[in-house]
Every structure is written in C-alpha cells, then in structure tokens.
Amino acid sequence: MRKLLKRPDLGIIIGCLFIFALFTLYDPAQWFNWGTVSNIGEYTAILGLLAIGQSFVVLIREIDLSVGSVYGIVGIAFVGLENNNVSDVLAFVLAMLLALLVGLVNAALVIRGKLSSMIVTLGGLFFYRGLIYIITHGAVTGVPQAVRQNWFAQLLGGHSLRIQNGFLLLLILGFLCAVTLHETRFGNHLLALGGDPASAESRGVPLGKVRTIAFALCSLFAGLSAIVTLTNDPETSVSLGTGMELEAIAAVVVGGTLLTGGRGTMLGTILGSFFLTAVRSEIIALGAPPSWYVSFVGIALLTLVTINTLLLKRLRISG
Amino acid sequence: MKRFFTHLWLWLSLCLPFAGAVFAQDDHYRFVMVSHVGPNDPNMIWLTTSMKTFNEKYPGVKTEYLSTNEYSLQNFIAILNQAIATHPDGIAVPILNNEALQPILDKAVESGIPVVAFNIPDARPVGERIKYLTYVGGDEYQTGLKMGEFVIDQANAGKVPKPVKIMCANHDAAHQGLKARVRGMTDAMKKIGVPVDELIIGSDPAKARSIMQSYLSTHKDVNYLYSLGTISCPWVYSVADQMGLKPKLSDKGVTIVTMDDSPNSLEGIKDGKILATHNQGFWFQGYLPMEILYYYKRMGIYPLNDVLTGPVIINPDNVDQYIKSVKSIIGEDAYKKQLTW
C-alpha cells in the first residue's frame, strides 16, 4: 500500500478510475460503444506518443515547446516524400531523420549555446511552423490512398483485431520506455539529472549526452506520432499539430511527472493522455460545447497536481 | 529675347520631367491588405493573385499583403496595429470582430487612413458600424441562408434526404463571418423545423476528427454536415465515411455541404462527395478594395453601397464552369497542389 501511495502517477490512476466509474454510471451506452472506444484510442495514441517524448525532456527539468510544429513538419515531409514516389519505408526513415535532426539542434542550442530550453523550443515552434507555410504555400495533399494500403502504412496506421495499430504501438513503446526509465542505466541517469544535476554530475552522469538523447527522443516521438496520424487518416493541413505542444505538456503533468524533473512515469503519461482525450470525448458526447474542454483541462491539471502534491507531502511527513 | 526663350525652353525641358514626376507621385500610394486568410488557408492565393493583377494595372501603387498564420483574433489585431503605425494610404481589412476592431479602425479613419472592409463586414447598420468606406465581399448571413434554402429545394425535389438535423463544423471560433453563416443556415432550417448545431472543431485535423467523431456518435439524428470552411470539408467527409454514415451523395445517409470554390470543394462535388459549395468572389475581394482605395485617394469617390461579390451556389450543374474558371486564375499546378482529398 505504501508503495502504491509513493507512486507519482497515483493521482492520474485515481482520476482515470473516477472518470471510468462516472461515465459507466452516467452514460454507459455511449461509454462502452466501440465507436467511442476507437475514437478515444485513436487520439490517445497520437497525444500519448507526443507526450511520451515530452516526458523524457520534462524529467530532466527541461521543456520542449516545439513538438507541435515538429509533428507538423515531419508529417508534411513524410507526405511530401510519399507524393514524390519515395517508398514508404524510405519516406519514414527520412522523415524520422528530420525529426532527429531537430532534436539534436534543440539539444545543441541548449547545451552548447547555454540557452533555456523554453526559449530554444519556443523559437523552434515558430520557425518550423513558418517553414511549413513557406514550403507548402498553404496547401498540402494527403498520403495517397494506394500508399495507405501498403504493408508499412498499414503497420503504423491500420488495425489489428479492430484495434488501431497506433494504439498498440503506444502501449508497446510506452512499456519499453517505462523499462528504459526504471530499469536501465540511461533511465537512472535521466532521473538523477532531473533530480539534482549537480549531484548527478558529481556521480559521473554524462549530462550533455543524457540531455541530447532526451531532446532527440522527444522530437522522434513527435515525428512518429505525426506519421501514425497520417497513415491512419489521409487528411492533412498546414495547421497539422497546432497547439498540440501544450496538450502534450498537460498530459505529462496530469500524468504525475514533475515539471521540476526527476519524478514521473510513462504509465502516468499514457494515462494522462487517455484522461484528457476521454473527458473531451464525453463532454462533447453529452452535448456540451467542445470549448468547455479547454477550461476542464485547466481544472483537471490543478486538481490532479494538487492530489499528487498532497500525497507527496503526506509521505514525507510520515517518513 | 532669343536668349531669353532659349533659357526658358531649357528650364522648361529640365522642369517638365520633375513636374511629370510630381503628378505621377499622385499615383504612388501604398495600400495594405491586413487579412486573416494566411498561408494556413488555401484561399490566400485568390487574394494575392488578384492584388498582383491590380499591381500590373496600376504599377505606381504599392500593395502589401499582411496576414496572420493562424486563426487568432489577437494576432490579427497585432498586425493590424502594426500596419496602421506605418501610416499607409489605405487599408483593406476583414471585420473579424466589431467590438475588437471598432476603436482601432475608427482611430485609423480619423487619422486620415481610408479603410475598406473585405470578406467579413460589420453587420450593424450604416451609422452604427465601423467608419469604413464600403464593404467588398460575400454576405455571410445570406451565404448560410442560401445554402440552407438550396438544401431544402433539393430535398423537396427528392434528390437528397430531407434534413433532420444539421451540424455546422466551425474551425475558427472567433470568426464572426462563420457565425453569421450558421445563423443563416439556422434561419433557413427554422422554416421546416430542423435544428442546427454548431460544433467548434479547431484547425488541427486529428483533433477536429476526434471532436466530430465524439459528436456524431451521440447525435445520430444528424444527417447534414455543413463544413463552414474549405479546410475542413475533406475531414468531415472522411469522419462520416469511417463511421459508416454513407456520406457519398444519394437519397440515404448523411449529406455534406461546404464553402468556397476551392479545388477541394469543386472536386468534392465532381466526385459526388459534396452536394454544394458557394462562391463568394474571392478574386474580387483582393482586387476591388485596392481599386476603391485608389479612386478614393485620387478622385475622392467610392461606392456608396456595399459591393456584394457573393454568394453564388455551386452544385453539380455548374461546377464544371467554376473548375475551368478557377484553373484559369490560379493555374493548373496550384489547382492540383491544393487538392487534399
């Protein structure tokens, strides 16, 4: 029990159980409808992949505000390559290399340039979005129908046993990232750096390397999320990913990861993404305007963070 | 005497080019179009293309096109203020929001900058509305109303299902023109007792899809989807298709109507995915405000009434004519590039 209470994601576990019970009692027909489950699963996968990447950066006391624009530019690069007869595997590799490059540039500017990650990635948010407008002149085509039937596009955007592959991918990658975070040397370094950089450095943690990998992973996950979206849904737009950086950060924080770094779980991040998506879906399904959701995110953020903080304080008092 | 005339001729020949330049300077105006139709909106090409045509006709006039890159009233106001601060010879501006823009534009007019509204008018009566010279654009309320009436006519003719409930997908909550379209559609549908819902979907395709799926899964009586902007019509169609709502035009399933004569809307009609769209004369909305400002500056004249450039309903009967016209204006390549189906 004490181990459970110590979990940073306890707040979101309670939150998810609460909404599950609430919607089961209040609107069971809609809540257990396969269409609803599928819709929630689809967007949870998109947001969850973005948020997992963001978690790596938040865990080391940094932030990445460029993920929405990176999501957009990588997605548009992928579509552009597909439309120029580049094979889908190669298009995927090249688009992901672009994501990696963005992550490395962010890391280099933060580490070598000694700039705040908020400034660097805020610049990235505008720069990459502007680049999308310049390159596309406002119009982008979707992934061609024929390409979406290929095995590779199906692997990312198709379905297995009626479940979206994007959602399965989220679960698999979420598990692997959780193992990486809690069971590997790199994960240990990551948490140590987030907990206390000076102490981590004194214990030989290669701060630069850990930071670089965290930023690279963040951009890679943003890129992957975009490609999963576009192989599933044909539509694209230059507004792809607009505002998603804040939603991803909200999912991470709601999931129990501290913005001060060093404490958080991948399960919490995935549950945070599920929580935000499920509540929005139900708010709309129950007939409330979708704009209510925006206020709700604020309330949920404050409530769950307060629960987490109170639990943490209580544990500290009781030793 | 001969010397005097020689000197006079020399002076005159030296002065004439300057005098010419002084007269020509009357033509050297700088007009700024401040727009919410930015690189994120495929309709931008209409405005910039028509302004280019204006520039070819009036080479002495400098025109600038400033726009937001996202649907944001706040950012729009920021660039509008920035444009006014450069004291141009005239401004063309859409009235995204009466209350927000009134103090800014009235002040600009008082400081001597003539303003022409385009694309979205101030819907209040003349005298109460912002002090712009005139408005060039579609009538947003009429746009929704005419589309609603067209739907009713088609349903009465048995070509499409009778409307039961309509959902209007709005990608920009702050756009009062889109709100006016919804009001027009609502008033048209009131005549036959059909309810109309407005759903704010935002401009990110993945989120918009998720919102529409949530809504449609519980509002099963909705059988008409009104995409309020060309950007969202392929999203609306694809969501309906994936949910098994049979959006392809027939006497069953859901029926989709949209806005603007963009390649997406036109090809949607050709493919039988969309019942109708509308033309609001976007080309004129870029060209005419510049010309009105020009003649106002030059001769002090301007149209006393608003210049309505739309709406005209585009349907399978006249879509070919519009495809031809759009291709001739924006070019075959740009037409293909804008297709996102």
XYZ file of C-alpha atoms in Angstrom:
660
model
C 0.000 0.000 0.000
C 2.782 2.384 0.919
C 4.493 1.570 -2.372
C 1.296 2.457 -4.209
C 0.957 5.732 -2.318
C 4.513 6.621 -3.281
C 3.765 6.373 -6.991
C 3.960 9.748 -8.791
C 1.127 8.660 -11.060
C -1.281 7.844 -8.231
C -3.300 10.994 -8.898
C -3.939 10.075 -12.522
C -4.715 6.444 -11.630
C -7.392 7.746 -9.245
C -8.521 10.243 -11.883
C -8.901 7.545 -14.535
C -10.785 5.232 -12.150
C -13.035 8.138 -11.224
C -13.956 9.068 -14.804
C -14.362 5.397 -15.696
C -16.841 4.916 -12.861
C -18.573 8.226 -13.559
C -19.086 7.623 -17.270
C -20.061 3.983 -16.663
C -22.819 5.096 -14.326
C -23.865 8.217 -16.191
C -23.619 7.248 -19.847
C -22.890 3.509 -20.180
C -24.344 3.135 -23.683
C -22.012 5.754 -25.080
C -19.003 4.929 -22.909
C -18.897 1.249 -23.878
C -19.745 1.906 -27.501
C -16.977 0.594 -29.800
C -17.025 3.820 -31.823
C -16.251 5.805 -28.665
C -13.530 3.391 -27.566
C -11.971 3.516 -31.011
C -12.123 7.325 -31.192
C -10.566 7.713 -27.750
C -7.932 5.093 -28.576
C -7.008 6.837 -31.822
C -6.423 10.257 -30.311
C -4.853 8.838 -27.143
C -2.264 7.179 -29.389
C -1.443 10.452 -31.147
C -1.294 12.508 -27.973
C 0.331 9.707 -25.964
C 3.249 9.317 -28.389
C 3.832 13.064 -28.304
C 3.584 13.092 -24.514
C 5.994 10.175 -24.015
C 8.640 12.143 -25.899
C 7.830 15.226 -23.866
C 8.178 13.182 -20.633
C 11.846 12.471 -21.344
C 12.515 16.193 -21.583
C 10.368 17.190 -18.593
C 12.044 14.505 -16.479
C 15.383 16.310 -16.924
C 13.882 19.678 -15.872
C 13.564 20.954 -19.438
C 10.622 21.574 -21.741
C 10.042 21.222 -25.476
C 7.531 23.686 -26.891
C 8.371 22.825 -30.484
C 6.753 19.366 -30.558
C 3.514 20.561 -32.216
C 5.446 22.179 -35.052
C 7.858 19.235 -35.282
C 4.818 16.967 -35.507
C 3.578 19.195 -38.339
C 6.798 19.479 -40.316
C 7.735 15.805 -40.033
C 4.223 14.793 -41.090
C 4.293 17.131 -44.062
C 7.781 15.951 -45.038
C 6.537 12.346 -44.913
C 3.532 13.164 -47.098
C 5.698 15.175 -49.499
C 8.124 12.288 -49.928
C 5.281 9.807 -50.409
C 3.780 12.026 -53.095
C 7.128 12.133 -54.877
C 7.193 8.374 -55.281
C 9.688 7.729 -52.481
C 8.973 4.302 -50.981
C 7.104 4.464 -47.692
C 9.908 2.868 -45.672
C 12.435 5.342 -47.059
C 9.995 8.237 -46.576
C 9.571 7.127 -42.962
C 13.325 6.912 -42.404
C 13.997 10.305 -43.982
C 11.154 11.977 -42.091
C 12.379 10.484 -38.821
C 15.919 11.661 -39.624
C 14.464 15.141 -39.942
C 12.885 14.725 -36.508
C 16.198 13.506 -35.106
C 17.977 16.493 -36.617
C 15.509 18.879 -34.969
C 16.040 17.163 -31.605
C 19.817 17.360 -31.962
C 19.659 21.047 -32.907
C 17.485 21.747 -29.856
C 19.913 19.857 -27.626
C 22.958 21.593 -29.116
C 21.433 25.031 -28.596
C 20.517 24.214 -25.009
C 23.824 22.552 -24.091
C 26.409 24.359 -26.199
C 24.525 27.633 -26.526
C 23.650 27.574 -22.807
C 20.167 28.773 -23.680
C 16.973 27.980 -21.843
C 15.107 25.075 -23.439
C 11.935 27.153 -23.263
C 13.490 29.865 -25.447
C 15.112 27.429 -27.865
C 11.994 25.359 -28.415
C 9.719 28.403 -28.491
C 11.873 29.598 -31.360
C 11.515 26.138 -32.904
C 7.736 26.266 -32.534
C 7.577 29.411 -34.707
C 10.429 28.521 -37.031
C 9.178 25.083 -38.065
C 5.579 26.279 -38.407
C 6.779 29.149 -40.582
C 8.823 26.703 -42.634
C 5.679 24.651 -43.248
C 3.907 27.741 -44.609
C 6.851 28.681 -46.794
C 7.328 25.200 -48.240
C 3.674 24.374 -48.830
C 2.226 27.801 -49.731
C -0.757 26.848 -47.619
C -1.757 23.648 -49.384
C -0.651 20.082 -48.741
C -2.015 16.871 -50.121
C -2.627 13.780 -48.009
C -0.956 10.364 -48.108
C -2.176 8.771 -51.373
C -4.871 6.108 -50.973
C -2.730 3.462 -52.700
C 0.196 4.112 -50.362
C -2.044 3.813 -47.316
C -2.814 0.232 -48.355
C 0.890 -0.747 -48.324
C 2.037 -3.056 -45.543
C 4.195 -0.416 -43.928
C 1.474 2.235 -43.812
C -0.915 -0.422 -42.505
C 1.600 -1.397 -39.841
C 1.503 2.125 -38.428
C -1.961 3.303 -39.369
C -4.001 0.131 -39.834
C -5.891 -2.074 -37.410
C -5.193 -5.423 -35.728
C -8.225 -7.231 -34.290
C -10.202 -3.979 -34.699
C -7.702 -2.139 -32.507
C -5.709 0.653 -34.110
C -2.076 -0.208 -34.591
C -1.175 3.286 -33.448
C -2.673 2.492 -30.053
C -0.850 -0.845 -29.859
C 2.342 0.963 -30.795
C 1.731 3.419 -27.958
C 1.374 0.543 -25.483
C 4.487 -1.258 -26.745
C 6.644 1.880 -26.857
C 5.221 3.071 -23.550
C 6.232 -0.232 -21.955
C 9.718 -0.117 -23.497
C 10.200 3.479 -22.363
C 8.987 2.591 -18.850
C 11.532 -0.247 -18.716
C 14.210 2.111 -20.040
C 13.337 4.703 -17.440
C 13.244 2.463 -14.394
C 15.458 -0.493 -15.254
C 18.364 0.836 -17.279
C 21.461 2.908 -16.663
C 20.207 5.598 -19.049
C 16.915 5.858 -17.151
C 18.797 6.118 -13.925
C 20.930 8.930 -15.343
C 17.823 10.675 -16.634
C 16.119 10.660 -13.228
C 19.347 11.624 -11.484
C 19.853 14.596 -13.795
C 16.261 15.686 -13.271
C 16.502 15.222 -9.501
C 19.702 17.148 -8.917
C 22.019 17.995 -11.823
C 24.983 18.920 -9.612
C 24.773 15.688 -7.662
C 24.307 13.684 -10.878
C 27.388 15.280 -12.400
C 29.436 14.535 -9.300
C 28.444 10.881 -9.661
C 29.715 10.821 -13.239
C 26.449 11.141 -15.121
C 27.254 12.452 -18.642
C 24.818 15.373 -18.514
C 25.299 16.519 -22.099
C 24.783 13.054 -23.518
C 21.665 12.408 -21.433
C 20.192 15.783 -22.383
C 20.948 15.203 -26.072
C 19.236 11.800 -26.042
C 16.213 13.215 -24.212
C 15.698 16.011 -26.767
C 16.305 13.614 -29.658
C 13.737 11.155 -28.272
C 11.242 13.963 -27.801
C 11.427 15.035 -31.449
C 11.488 11.435 -32.675
C 8.283 10.658 -30.790
C 6.668 13.815 -32.196
C 7.607 12.706 -35.702
C 6.376 9.175 -35.114
C 3.092 10.490 -33.786
C 2.605 12.548 -36.967
C 3.319 9.595 -39.231
C 0.950 7.368 -37.254
C -1.727 10.069 -37.670
C -1.213 10.440 -41.406
C -1.032 6.768 -42.257
C -4.323 6.322 -40.423
C -6.107 9.453 -41.664
C -5.493 10.750 -45.144
C -6.198 14.380 -44.364
C -3.510 16.821 -43.685
C -3.230 20.558 -43.458
C -0.617 23.176 -42.749
C -2.268 23.528 -39.360
C -1.265 19.948 -38.511
C -0.247 19.780 -34.853
C -1.237 23.353 -33.988
C -1.451 23.756 -30.213
C -0.503 20.142 -29.536
C 2.630 21.071 -27.594
C 0.554 22.409 -24.711
C -1.762 19.422 -24.758
C 1.263 17.099 -24.625
C 2.731 19.017 -21.685
C -0.664 18.924 -19.959
C -0.827 15.129 -20.432
C 2.653 14.759 -18.913
C 1.862 16.964 -15.906
C -1.598 15.451 -15.346
C 0.181 12.090 -15.510
C 2.194 12.985 -12.424
C 5.557 13.972 -13.888
C 7.002 16.903 -12.001
C 7.915 19.955 -14.068
C 10.885 20.260 -11.712
C 12.128 16.943 -13.095
C 13.352 13.687 -11.591
C 9.978 12.136 -10.817
C 7.396 10.648 -13.164
C 6.302 7.527 -15.010
C 5.461 6.591 -18.570
C 2.271 4.899 -17.368
C 1.199 8.224 -15.876
C 1.876 9.996 -19.166
C -0.185 7.470 -21.151
C -2.998 7.628 -18.611
C -2.794 11.437 -18.710
C -3.278 11.331 -22.494
C -6.164 8.893 -22.112
C -7.759 11.004 -19.376
C -7.738 14.230 -21.410
C -8.980 12.508 -24.570
C -11.713 10.517 -22.836
C -13.061 13.512 -20.964
C -13.175 15.650 -24.103
C -14.977 12.888 -25.961
C -17.576 12.506 -23.220
C -18.038 16.256 -22.753
C -18.923 16.577 -26.445
C -20.982 13.381 -26.470
C -23.027 14.695 -23.549
C -23.857 17.780 -25.586
C -21.577 20.380 -24.012
C -19.678 22.689 -26.372
C -16.116 21.439 -27.033
C -14.814 24.762 -25.726
C -15.711 23.548 -22.199
C -12.913 21.063 -22.582
C -10.333 23.860 -22.584
C -11.461 25.008 -19.138
C -11.702 21.430 -17.998
C -8.032 20.785 -18.839
C -7.116 23.639 -16.528
C -9.275 22.293 -13.687
C -8.015 18.719 -14.166
C -4.431 19.921 -14.209
C -4.814 21.815 -10.945
C -6.813 19.060 -9.220
C -4.509 16.191 -10.127
C -1.323 18.127 -9.417
C -2.786 19.125 -6.029
C -3.608 15.473 -5.247
C -0.063 14.445 -6.197
C 1.491 17.228 -4.109
C -0.645 16.433 -1.043
C 0.212 12.745 -1.277
C 3.888 13.576 -1.613
C 3.793 15.877 1.432
C 1.934 13.275 3.488
C 4.501 10.641 2.638
C 7.351 12.954 3.566
C 5.732 13.819 6.922
C 5.151 10.175 7.773
C 8.777 9.472 6.810
C 14.975 87.890 -76.495
C 16.183 84.835 -78.331
C 18.487 84.126 -75.404
C 15.571 84.513 -73.017
C 13.463 81.942 -74.912
C 16.408 79.583 -75.169
C 16.829 79.783 -71.378
C 13.106 79.382 -70.848
C 12.993 76.318 -73.088
C 15.995 74.838 -71.309
C 14.416 75.451 -67.914
C 11.115 74.042 -69.017
C 12.717 70.959 -70.521
C 14.557 70.444 -67.248
C 11.477 71.059 -65.121
C 8.946 69.031 -67.145
C 10.208 65.626 -66.065
C 10.064 66.807 -62.460
C 6.591 68.171 -62.983
C 5.633 64.830 -64.536
C 7.088 63.077 -61.550
C 5.128 65.334 -59.224
C 1.884 64.422 -61.000
C 2.852 60.774 -61.152
C 3.523 60.872 -57.435
C -0.220 61.168 -57.005
C -0.284 57.569 -58.114
C 2.405 56.464 -55.704
C 0.185 55.151 -52.967
C 0.831 52.346 -50.572
C -2.179 50.214 -49.702
C -2.089 47.421 -47.166
C -4.433 44.475 -47.015
C -4.463 43.048 -43.494
C -6.008 39.608 -43.625
C -6.920 36.583 -41.552
C -6.530 34.456 -44.684
C -2.914 33.438 -44.265
C -0.593 30.719 -45.516
C -2.618 28.269 -43.445
C -5.633 28.932 -45.665
C -5.775 27.808 -49.294
C -7.940 30.831 -50.164
C -4.964 33.177 -49.756
C -3.930 32.556 -53.349
C -7.113 34.277 -54.582
C -6.336 37.482 -52.774
C -2.648 37.613 -53.613
C -3.272 36.736 -57.286
C -5.872 39.442 -57.716
C -3.675 42.013 -55.972
C -0.938 41.102 -58.436
C -3.339 41.855 -61.280
C -4.119 45.204 -59.645
C -0.401 45.976 -59.449
C 0.060 45.194 -63.128
C -2.699 47.664 -63.935
C -1.531 50.345 -61.501
C 2.270 49.994 -61.377
C 2.677 53.180 -59.368
C 0.742 51.766 -56.421
C 2.496 49.598 -53.901
C 0.325 46.949 -52.308
C 1.219 44.829 -49.301
C -0.496 41.719 -48.047
C -0.135 41.095 -44.319
C -1.775 38.110 -42.712
C -1.855 36.001 -39.612
C -0.560 32.471 -39.942
C -3.208 31.017 -37.692
C -6.791 31.704 -36.736
C -6.160 34.186 -33.944
C -8.010 37.461 -33.391
C -5.292 38.667 -31.046
C -2.514 38.165 -33.583
C -4.698 39.736 -36.236
C -5.130 42.859 -34.118
C -1.378 42.986 -33.530
C -0.559 43.064 -37.256
C -3.394 45.493 -37.937
C -1.954 47.917 -35.374
C 1.454 47.386 -36.899
C 0.095 48.192 -40.375
C -1.671 51.342 -39.157
C 1.505 52.514 -37.435
C 3.261 52.656 -40.835
C 0.563 55.151 -41.931
C -0.333 53.654 -45.310
C -2.526 55.457 -47.871
C -5.301 52.942 -47.340
C -6.161 49.717 -45.585
C -8.375 46.803 -46.550
C -9.416 44.676 -43.620
C -11.929 41.944 -42.747
C -14.113 42.822 -39.750
C -13.386 39.707 -37.737
C -14.968 41.217 -34.660
C -16.890 44.513 -34.456
C -16.123 45.313 -30.840
C -12.452 44.495 -31.038
C -11.778 46.324 -34.297
C -14.015 49.384 -33.912
C -11.693 51.517 -31.743
C -8.657 50.644 -33.846
C -10.241 51.286 -37.246
C -12.195 54.374 -36.225
C -8.953 55.864 -34.954
C -7.220 54.979 -38.228
C -10.012 56.645 -40.214
C -9.849 59.749 -38.007
C -6.114 59.946 -38.642
C -6.814 60.074 -42.379
C -6.335 56.469 -43.435
C -9.248 55.316 -45.582
C -10.464 51.808 -44.787
C -12.313 49.333 -46.989
C -13.739 46.218 -45.353
C -13.473 42.967 -47.253
C -14.532 39.343 -46.742
C -16.326 39.965 -43.431
C -18.481 43.087 -42.923
C -19.558 44.851 -39.795
C -23.110 43.536 -39.800
C -24.560 46.552 -37.966
C -26.465 49.258 -39.878
C -24.539 52.095 -41.554
C -24.081 54.853 -38.982
C -23.560 52.400 -36.159
C -20.940 50.353 -37.889
C -17.200 50.989 -38.173
C -16.476 54.018 -40.359
C -15.124 52.202 -43.389
C -15.816 53.484 -46.917
C -17.529 50.357 -48.144
C -17.509 46.593 -47.911
C -16.425 44.202 -50.644
C -17.296 40.556 -50.157
C -19.993 37.998 -49.724
C -22.903 38.376 -47.395
C -22.055 35.816 -44.758
C -25.580 35.540 -43.401
C -27.004 35.174 -46.918
C -24.370 32.530 -47.593
C -25.746 30.294 -44.855
C -29.337 31.168 -45.681
C -28.997 30.440 -49.406
C -27.180 27.184 -48.726
C -29.991 26.152 -46.372
C -32.630 27.077 -48.935
C -30.750 25.163 -51.621
C -30.671 22.069 -49.395
C -34.425 22.360 -48.776
C -35.122 22.748 -52.520
C -33.017 19.705 -53.373
C -34.672 17.658 -50.642
C -38.137 18.706 -51.809
C -37.159 17.633 -55.316
C -36.273 14.216 -53.883
C -32.616 14.442 -54.912
C -31.229 14.244 -51.372
C -32.610 13.166 -47.981
C -34.886 15.538 -46.076
C -32.819 17.308 -43.420
C -33.441 16.048 -39.879
C -30.652 17.826 -38.010
C -27.645 19.808 -39.208
C -24.194 20.071 -37.684
C -22.051 23.069 -38.670
C -18.327 22.304 -38.289
C -16.578 25.541 -37.300
C -12.771 25.601 -37.402
C -12.432 29.169 -36.048
C -14.495 30.106 -33.008
C -13.571 33.816 -33.208
C -14.646 34.315 -36.850
C -17.931 36.256 -36.818
C -18.414 35.538 -40.533
C -18.638 31.821 -39.793
C -21.115 32.560 -37.009
C -23.220 34.548 -39.498
C -23.209 31.546 -41.853
C -24.521 29.402 -39.015
C -27.257 31.971 -38.289
C -28.254 31.961 -41.959
C -28.433 28.179 -42.068
C -30.368 28.130 -38.776
C -32.930 30.626 -40.105
C -33.362 28.664 -43.334
C -33.913 25.452 -41.390
C -36.318 27.104 -38.935
C -38.830 27.270 -41.790
C -39.021 23.481 -41.856
C -38.406 22.943 -38.132
C -34.952 21.410 -38.451
C -32.489 22.087 -35.591
C -28.943 23.244 -36.291
C -25.932 22.668 -34.018
C -22.596 24.452 -34.222
C -19.534 22.403 -33.319
C -16.158 24.087 -32.769
C -13.629 21.642 -34.197
C -10.406 23.700 -34.294
C -7.888 23.660 -37.094
C -5.759 20.599 -36.291
C -7.081 17.744 -38.454
C -6.532 14.935 -35.910
C -8.244 16.821 -33.090
C -11.032 18.010 -35.391
C -11.707 14.406 -36.407
C -11.778 13.250 -32.819
C -14.231 16.018 -31.845
C -16.526 15.276 -34.776
C -16.488 11.539 -34.052
C -17.459 12.159 -30.440
C -20.293 14.412 -31.509
C -21.640 12.220 -34.306
C -21.534 9.087 -32.188
C -24.214 10.512 -29.899
C -26.107 12.792 -32.282
C -27.280 10.034 -34.524
C -30.132 12.090 -35.944
C -27.723 14.459 -37.684
C -27.961 13.854 -41.424
C -26.437 17.065 -42.835
C -22.911 18.231 -42.207
C -22.100 21.834 -43.063
C -18.367 22.391 -43.230
C -18.017 26.149 -42.708
C -14.652 26.379 -44.430
C -12.970 24.609 -47.281
C -10.151 23.481 -44.946
C -12.386 21.062 -43.079
C -14.536 19.549 -45.819
C -12.266 16.520 -46.502
C -12.065 15.882 -42.721
C -15.835 15.988 -42.384
C -16.284 13.589 -45.281
C -13.682 11.147 -44.021
C -15.091 11.044 -40.472
C -18.596 10.380 -41.814
C -17.250 7.728 -44.168
C -15.266 5.949 -41.451
C -18.267 5.974 -39.134
C -20.335 4.261 -41.819
C -22.660 7.245 -42.247
C -22.670 6.899 -46.049
C -21.639 10.449 -46.995
C -21.482 9.758 -50.740
C -24.397 11.652 -52.303
C -27.550 9.584 -52.520
C -31.059 9.548 -51.111
C -29.723 7.928 -47.915
C -27.038 8.623 -45.337
C -25.548 11.977 -44.453
C -25.127 14.811 -46.925
C -22.258 17.309 -46.843
C -22.274 20.928 -47.954
C -19.326 23.267 -47.711
C -17.989 26.719 -48.565
C -15.831 28.415 -51.198
C -14.803 27.465 -54.701
C -11.504 25.891 -53.691
C -10.241 22.875 -55.658
C -11.200 20.644 -52.702
C -14.813 21.793 -52.716
C -15.151 21.688 -56.507
C -13.612 18.231 -56.886
C -15.721 17.059 -53.943
C -18.830 17.996 -55.931
C -17.459 16.315 -59.072
C -16.810 13.103 -57.118
C -20.269 13.114 -55.572
C -18.897 13.651 -52.053
C -20.381 17.103 -51.598
C -23.799 18.392 -52.541
C -22.904 22.048 -52.923
C -20.491 24.813 -52.103
C -20.537 28.533 -52.726
C -18.603 31.215 -54.477
C -18.040 34.453 -52.633
C -15.993 36.174 -55.319
C -12.643 35.886 -53.550
C -10.777 37.267 -56.552
C -12.812 40.470 -56.423
C -12.201 40.721 -52.697
C -8.479 41.139 -53.349
C -8.775 43.401 -56.374
C -11.702 45.719 -55.732
C -10.686 47.066 -52.284
C -7.389 48.199 -53.826
C -9.149 49.865 -56.732
C -11.688 51.539 -54.452
C -8.889 52.894 -52.274
C -7.074 54.081 -55.390
C -10.016 56.042 -56.754
C -10.837 57.377 -53.323
C -7.322 58.744 -52.955
C -7.194 60.016 -56.500
C -10.681 61.403 -57.009
C -12.408 61.162 -53.663
C -15.078 58.779 -54.973
C -16.164 55.409 -53.666
C -19.230 53.125 -53.969
C -21.976 54.271 -51.646
C -23.356 50.777 -51.198
C -21.538 47.636 -50.197
C -20.185 45.645 -53.124
C -21.557 42.129 -52.739
C -19.460 39.536 -54.520
C -21.417 36.510 -53.374
C -22.914 34.113 -52.568
C -23.487 32.014 -55.642
C -24.317 28.372 -55.017
C -22.126 25.889 -56.883
C -23.628 22.444 -57.482
C -23.175 19.563 -59.935
C -24.981 21.595 -62.625
C -22.484 24.470 -62.743
C -19.343 23.005 -61.165
C -17.510 22.500 -64.480
C -17.738 26.181 -65.267
C -16.149 27.015 -61.884
C -13.402 24.408 -62.240
C -12.456 25.986 -65.565
C -12.526 29.471 -64.117
C -10.512 28.559 -61.007
C -7.870 26.788 -63.091
C -7.556 29.786 -65.387
C -6.963 32.110 -62.431
C -4.713 30.113 -60.117
C -3.209 27.791 -62.733
C -3.406 24.049 -63.239
C -0.448 23.307 -60.948
C -1.757 25.302 -57.990
C -5.149 23.698 -58.511
C -3.663 20.201 -58.238
C -1.475 21.140 -55.275
C -4.479 22.331 -53.301
C -6.318 19.040 -53.584
C -6.143 17.207 -50.268
C -8.751 14.512 -50.880
